[in-house]
Short mmCIF file of C-alpha atoms in Angstrom, two decimals:
data_model
loop_
_atom_site.label_atom_id
_atom_site.label_comp_id
_atom_site.label_asym_id
_atom_site.label_seq_id
_atom_site.Cartn_x
_atom_site.Cartn_y
_atom_site.Cartn_z
CA MET A 10 138.88 80.94 102.14
CA PRO A 11 136.27 79.25 104.39
CA GLU A 12 133.19 77.68 102.83
CA THR A 13 130.44 80.32 102.77
CA PRO A 14 127.21 80.86 100.84
CA GLU A 15 127.54 82.81 97.58
CA ARG A 16 124.21 84.61 98.04
CA TYR A 17 122.04 85.79 100.88
CA VAL A 18 118.55 87.12 100.15
CA ALA A 19 116.05 88.13 102.83
CA ARG A 20 112.73 89.92 102.83
CA VAL A 21 112.68 92.98 105.10
CA VAL A 22 109.67 92.65 107.43
CA ASP A 23 108.39 95.63 109.43
CA VAL A 24 107.80 94.86 113.11
CA PRO A 25 105.60 97.73 114.35
CA ASP A 26 107.10 99.83 117.16
CA ALA A 27 110.21 97.63 117.28
CA GLY A 28 112.10 97.72 113.98
CA ILE A 29 112.60 95.25 111.17
CA ARG A 30 113.28 91.56 110.91
CA LEU A 31 115.01 89.77 108.05
CA ASP A 32 113.16 86.79 106.59
CA PRO A 33 115.69 84.79 104.56
CA VAL A 34 114.30 83.19 101.39
CA ALA A 35 114.68 79.49 100.72
CA GLY A 36 118.27 78.67 99.87
CA SER A 37 119.77 81.56 101.85
CA ALA A 38 122.02 80.61 104.71
CA VAL A 39 124.11 82.42 107.26
CA PRO A 40 127.85 81.65 106.97
CA GLY A 41 129.26 79.34 109.62
CA GLU A 42 132.55 81.19 110.22
CA PRO A 43 132.25 84.10 112.74
CA THR A 44 134.31 86.52 110.63
CA GLU A 45 132.14 85.82 107.57
CA VAL A 46 128.97 86.33 109.65
CA ASN A 47 130.25 89.72 110.80
CA LEU A 48 131.20 90.73 107.24
CA LEU A 49 127.75 89.79 105.95
CA GLY A 50 126.09 91.61 108.86
CA LEU A 51 128.09 94.75 108.13
CA ALA A 52 127.26 94.58 104.42
CA VAL A 53 123.55 94.22 105.24
CA ALA A 54 123.71 97.22 107.61
CA LEU A 55 125.46 99.34 104.97
CA ALA A 56 122.85 98.39 102.36
CA LEU A 57 120.00 99.28 104.73
CA GLY A 58 121.63 102.61 105.55
CA SER A 59 122.11 103.49 101.90
CA ALA A 60 118.45 102.60 101.26
CA GLN A 61 117.32 105.22 103.81
CA TYR A 62 116.71 102.92 106.75
CA GLU A 63 117.59 104.53 110.07
CA HIS A 64 117.88 103.55 113.71
CA HIS A 65 114.45 103.14 115.31
CA PRO A 66 113.73 105.85 117.92
CA GLU A 67 112.04 103.46 120.37
CA PRO A 68 114.30 101.78 122.93
CA ARG A 69 115.00 98.22 121.87
CA ASP A 70 114.43 95.07 123.83
CA ALA A 71 117.28 94.43 126.24
CA ALA A 72 117.42 90.77 125.16
CA LEU A 73 120.78 89.69 123.83
CA GLN A 74 120.93 89.83 120.03
CA THR A 75 123.58 88.22 117.90
CA VAL A 76 124.46 88.94 114.30
CA GLU A 77 123.68 85.29 113.50
CA ALA A 78 120.18 85.63 114.99
CA LEU A 79 119.54 88.86 113.06
CA LEU A 80 120.62 87.31 109.75
CA ALA A 81 118.63 84.12 110.43
CA GLY A 82 115.48 86.16 111.06
CA GLU A 83 115.26 85.21 114.73
CA ALA A 84 115.72 88.73 116.14
CA VAL A 85 114.45 92.24 115.42
CA MET A 86 116.87 94.90 114.23
CA PRO A 87 116.26 98.39 115.68
CA TRP A 88 115.93 100.00 112.23
CA ARG A 89 113.00 101.47 110.33
CA ALA A 90 112.32 102.51 106.77
CA THR A 91 112.11 106.25 106.11
CA GLY A 92 111.06 105.77 102.50
CA GLY A 93 109.95 103.01 100.22
CA VAL A 94 108.24 102.24 96.98
CA ALA A 95 104.45 101.83 97.12
CA GLY A 96 103.21 98.41 96.07
CA THR A 97 106.56 96.72 96.61
CA VAL A 98 108.27 94.54 99.20
CA PRO A 99 111.89 95.28 100.18
CA TYR A 100 114.55 92.57 100.06
CA VAL A 101 118.20 92.64 101.04
CA VAL A 102 120.15 90.95 98.26
CA CYS A 103 123.80 90.04 98.93
CA GLU A 104 126.31 88.40 96.63
CA ARG A 105 129.93 87.48 97.18
CA THR A 106 132.34 89.54 95.13
CA ALA A 107 135.45 88.24 93.37
CA SER A 108 137.46 89.28 96.44
CA GLY A 109 135.27 87.05 98.64
CA HIS A 110 133.41 89.82 100.47
CA TYR A 111 129.68 90.47 100.34
CA GLY A 112 128.13 93.27 98.34
CA CYS A 113 124.53 93.98 99.36
CA ARG A 114 121.72 96.19 98.13
CA VAL A 115 118.07 96.72 99.00
CA GLN A 116 115.82 95.72 96.12
CA HIS A 117 112.08 96.47 95.91
CA ARG A 118 110.02 93.73 94.27
CA PRO A 119 106.35 93.94 93.31
CA GLU A 120 103.97 92.61 95.96
CA GLY A 121 103.09 89.00 95.29
CA GLU A 122 106.24 88.27 93.27
CA ALA A 123 107.91 84.97 94.07
CA ALA A 124 110.45 85.35 96.85
CA GLY A 125 113.25 83.41 95.16
CA PRO A 126 116.70 84.95 94.65
CA ALA A 127 116.92 87.66 92.03
#
């Protein structure tokens, strides 16, 4: 199996009228292997969908977006939150499973809590 990070944690940042951007915490890195990048990107999308994020209704910027740029926090994803927990900040938390794939979830942390991995 290629060398890949065991964890990926990123704060979900709202970008008004555009969508959301991921802001990886210190120590989080995007895998170097294209297949692993795509698997992590898919796991993040599934976690956002299960946490009631949906596609943003506004047309998105026509600029080319890559999965690597989205995971690195360099591009805006055309998604928006439809719910949330007052007084908290959402994070996407991903961990590699025993099979080598990523399992991700959206976790709400109290505002002002340290942004390190949970």
